[in-house]
């Protein structure tokens, strides 16, 4: 799905290049368990970043996989609305992620409930001309 307002002019690679160059602070971190699924990891921190490029807003989502008593590992990076591309989460994101701690980060927890609602309800997470 892309924004209903206009088609984004940038490629996945262009948006990721800006994001990687800036290494911004995340706008949202949320954690969810993978224990009830057949994955090789216990859970995921999903980091969401707003990236502005030439008057467009993109949401970059980077996943970091966590396992009890193991170092965090790289998941994938996605940009909602830009299909067909993903890359491994860069080391700078993985290195900033906290250690797995179920008490501190219960399933489905987030750093900002209001922003999370805005991000996932409606079209806010898709490319938008500002």
CSV table of C-alpha atoms in Angstrom, one decimal:
chain,number,residue,atom,x,y,z
A,1,UNK,CA,0.0,0.0,0.0
A,2,UNK,CA,1.2,3.5,-0.8
A,3,UNK,CA,-0.1,6.8,0.3
A,4,UNK,CA,-3.5,7.6,-1.4
A,5,UNK,CA,-2.3,11.2,-1.9
A,6,UNK,CA,0.6,10.8,-4.5
A,7,UNK,CA,3.1,8.4,-5.7
A,8,UNK,CA,6.5,8.7,-4.0
A,9,UNK,CA,9.3,9.8,-6.2
A,10,UNK,CA,12.2,8.1,-4.3
A,11,UNK,CA,13.4,4.6,-4.3
A,12,UNK,CA,14.0,2.4,-1.3
A,13,UNK,CA,17.7,2.8,-1.8
A,14,UNK,CA,17.5,6.6,-1.8
A,15,UNK,CA,15.5,6.7,1.4
A,16,UNK,CA,17.7,4.1,3.2
A,17,UNK,CA,20.9,6.0,2.1
A,18,UNK,CA,19.6,9.2,3.7
A,19,UNK,CA,18.6,7.3,6.8
A,20,UNK,CA,21.9,5.6,7.1
A,21,UNK,CA,23.8,8.8,6.5
A,22,UNK,CA,21.8,10.6,9.2
A,23,UNK,CA,21.7,7.7,11.8
A,24,UNK,CA,18.7,9.5,13.5
A,25,UNK,CA,17.2,8.7,16.9
A,26,UNK,CA,14.1,6.5,16.5
A,27,UNK,CA,10.6,7.9,16.8
A,28,UNK,CA,9.2,4.7,18.2
A,29,UNK,CA,10.5,1.5,19.6
A,30,UNK,CA,8.1,-1.4,20.2
A,31,UNK,CA,8.8,-4.9,21.3
A,32,UNK,CA,6.9,-8.1,20.5
A,33,UNK,CA,7.4,-11.7,21.3
A,34,UNK,CA,8.0,-14.4,18.8
A,35,UNK,CA,7.7,-17.3,21.3
A,36,UNK,CA,4.4,-18.5,19.9
A,37,UNK,CA,5.8,-18.7,16.3
A,38,UNK,CA,8.3,-21.0,14.8
A,39,UNK,CA,11.2,-18.4,14.6
A,40,UNK,CA,14.8,-18.9,15.7
A,41,UNK,CA,14.6,-15.8,18.0
A,42,UNK,CA,12.5,-14.9,21.1
A,43,UNK,CA,11.3,-11.5,20.1
A,44,UNK,CA,11.9,-8.3,18.0
A,45,UNK,CA,12.5,-4.7,18.7
A,46,UNK,CA,10.9,-2.7,15.8
A,47,UNK,CA,12.4,0.8,15.5
A,48,UNK,CA,10.4,3.3,13.4
A,49,UNK,CA,12.1,6.4,12.0
A,50,UNK,CA,10.7,9.4,10.1
A,51,UNK,CA,12.9,10.3,7.2
A,52,UNK,CA,12.2,13.5,5.2
A,53,UNK,CA,13.5,13.6,1.7
A,54,UNK,CA,12.8,16.4,-0.8
A,55,UNK,CA,9.4,17.3,0.8
A,56,UNK,CA,8.3,13.7,1.4
A,57,UNK,CA,8.0,11.7,4.7
A,58,UNK,CA,8.9,8.1,4.8
A,59,UNK,CA,8.8,5.7,7.7
A,60,UNK,CA,11.8,3.4,7.9
A,61,UNK,CA,11.2,0.4,10.1
A,62,UNK,CA,14.2,-1.6,11.3
A,63,UNK,CA,13.9,-4.9,13.2
A,64,UNK,CA,16.4,-6.2,15.7
A,65,UNK,CA,16.0,-9.9,16.8
A,66,UNK,CA,16.6,-10.8,20.4
A,67,UNK,CA,17.2,-14.1,22.2
A,68,UNK,CA,17.6,-14.7,25.9
A,69,UNK,CA,21.3,-14.8,26.9
A,70,UNK,CA,22.5,-14.1,23.3
A,71,UNK,CA,23.6,-10.9,21.5
A,72,UNK,CA,21.0,-9.1,19.6
A,73,UNK,CA,21.0,-9.7,15.8
A,74,UNK,CA,20.1,-8.0,12.7
A,75,UNK,CA,16.6,-8.4,11.3
A,76,UNK,CA,15.3,-6.6,8.2
A,77,UNK,CA,14.6,-3.0,7.3
A,78,UNK,CA,11.3,-2.1,5.5
A,79,UNK,CA,9.7,1.1,4.3
A,80,UNK,CA,5.9,0.7,4.2
A,81,UNK,CA,4.7,1.6,0.7
A,82,UNK,CA,7.9,0.8,-1.1
A,83,UNK,CA,7.8,-2.8,-2.1
A,84,UNK,CA,10.3,-5.3,-3.3
A,85,UNK,CA,13.2,-4.2,-1.2
A,86,UNK,CA,14.6,-4.9,2.2
A,87,UNK,CA,18.1,-5.0,3.7
A,88,UNK,CA,19.6,-6.3,6.9
A,89,UNK,CA,19.2,-3.9,9.8
A,90,UNK,CA,22.5,-2.0,10.0
A,91,UNK,CA,24.9,-2.5,12.9
A,92,UNK,CA,24.4,1.1,14.2
A,93,UNK,CA,20.8,0.2,15.0
A,94,UNK,CA,21.6,-3.3,16.5
A,95,UNK,CA,24.3,-1.8,18.7
A,96,UNK,CA,21.9,0.7,20.2
A,97,UNK,CA,19.2,-1.9,21.0
A,98,UNK,CA,18.8,-3.0,24.6
A,99,UNK,CA,19.4,-6.5,25.9
A,100,UNK,CA,16.5,-8.9,26.0
A,101,UNK,CA,14.6,-8.4,29.2
A,102,UNK,CA,11.0,-9.6,29.4
A,103,UNK,CA,10.3,-7.6,32.6
A,104,UNK,CA,11.4,-4.3,31.1
A,105,UNK,CA,9.9,-5.0,27.6
A,106,UNK,CA,6.8,-7.1,27.9
A,107,UNK,CA,5.1,-8.3,24.7
A,108,UNK,CA,3.6,-5.6,22.6
A,109,UNK,CA,5.2,-2.7,24.6
A,110,UNK,CA,6.2,0.6,23.1
A,111,UNK,CA,8.0,3.8,23.9
A,112,UNK,CA,5.1,6.0,22.9
A,113,UNK,CA,1.6,4.7,22.7
A,114,UNK,CA,0.1,7.8,21.0
A,115,UNK,CA,2.7,7.8,18.3
A,116,UNK,CA,2.3,4.1,17.8
A,117,UNK,CA,-1.5,4.5,17.3
A,118,UNK,CA,-0.9,7.4,14.8
A,119,UNK,CA,1.7,5.2,13.0
A,120,UNK,CA,-0.5,2.1,12.6
A,121,UNK,CA,-4.0,3.6,12.4
A,122,UNK,CA,-4.6,5.0,8.9
A,123,UNK,CA,-2.1,6.0,6.3
A,124,UNK,CA,0.5,7.9,8.4
A,125,UNK,CA,3.2,5.2,8.0
A,126,UNK,CA,3.1,5.3,4.2
A,127,UNK,CA,5.0,7.8,2.0
A,128,UNK,CA,3.4,11.2,2.2
A,129,UNK,CA,4.1,14.4,0.4
A,130,UNK,CA,4.5,17.1,3.0
